Amino acid sequence: MQTRTLGTTGPQTSALGLGCMGMSALYGDSDRSESLATVHAALDAGITLLDTGDFYGMGHNELLINEALRTAPAAAREKAQLNVKFGALRTVEGGFTGYDGRPNAVKNFAAYSLQRLGADHIDLYRIARLDPDVPVEETVGAIAELVEAGHVRHIGLSEVGAQTLRRAAAVAPIADLQIEYSLISRGIEEAILPTARELGIGITAYGVLSRGLISGHFARDRRLAANDFRGMSPRFQGENLDHNLDLVDALRKIAEQKGISVAQTAIAWVLSRGTDIVPLVGARRRDRLTEALGALDVTLDSDELTAIESAVPAGAAAGDRYPAQQMAHLDSER
């Protein structure tokens, strides 16, 4: 497994991480046995970084990872790195009601996560979205106290803008910023990515396949389950979907010429953007994981990169990446 280092202060991780959210929530029903098998297969392949959130399935995802690690070979379990997001507030019905970044809440969230994960520390810890009512300095300071106490190894951030990055980095070392980055979500390139690099902060990129939209597997006539949040995503709606899948068709032609899949092309493009970027692949099944791992063997030359970016130009996607209410929570979009 190839490795990359998250920023100047962060850990060395596998070049791909496994995003585990879909095994518990938001993408429709999942198969528990297949989810566990997929985590085991990822560990067997050398993936070390497991990405979760305490609000994914209201704790379900952390418990699932706990079970996967308990039943994995000891050597793989010891190499696993837990990347945890916290702070999202939920209702019994599964709704989201905001974010809590108060210092006491941060420590409370961590205590519950450690218990559910069956772990004595969290490798990377971050608030999922900036709490607009709490200065980022206070939230980061609380995580820094968890680091000092040995409960957390490294501090991360999620979906914050360049100025917030600077404010946070002035408080404590920040290992990485987790943020959406893909061929059709390139907003970080203007200010956020340069600022992260200036400050020595790595990037863990989620949504590299845009929730399956640019995976090459999403059919135009696909009907999403009622519990699949993509049904409310602007990029999966009506004319937006048709336009975005036209982009995928253009990308498919390039992938076929190279003899690789569309998903591998999209992941390889993110990998090519810099060794300080670690893509998170949200595979819920072993076959999708195997496909994603194949991207590590893909080298894109300058002509191929030009062709890819001509087929899917920056800003070409139709629709925002989240519904309006969720976009309002993104400090990175301000």
Coordinates of C-alpha atoms in Angstrom, one line a residue, residues 179-194 235 314-315 321 332-333:
I179 CA -13.4 18.6 2.6
E180 CA -15.2 17.6 -0.6
Y181 CA -12.9 17.5 -3.6
S182 CA -13.6 15.8 -6.9
L183 CA -13.6 16.5 -10.6
I184 CA -17.0 18.2 -10.2
S185 CA -16.3 19.8 -6.8
R186 CA -13.2 21.9 -7.2
G187 CA -14.0 24.9 -5.1
I188 CA -11.1 24.4 -2.7
E189 CA -8.5 25.2 -5.4
E190 CA -9.0 28.9 -5.3
A191 CA -8.2 29.8 -1.7
I192 CA -8.6 26.8 0.7
L193 CA -6.1 24.4 -0.8
P194 CA -3.3 27.1 -1.2
R235 CA -27.0 17.3 -8.5
A314 CA -13.9 23.1 -13.3
G315 CA -17.4 24.4 -12.5
R321 CA -23.4 19.8 -3.7
S332 CA -16.0 26.6 3.3
E333 CA -18.7 28.1 1.0

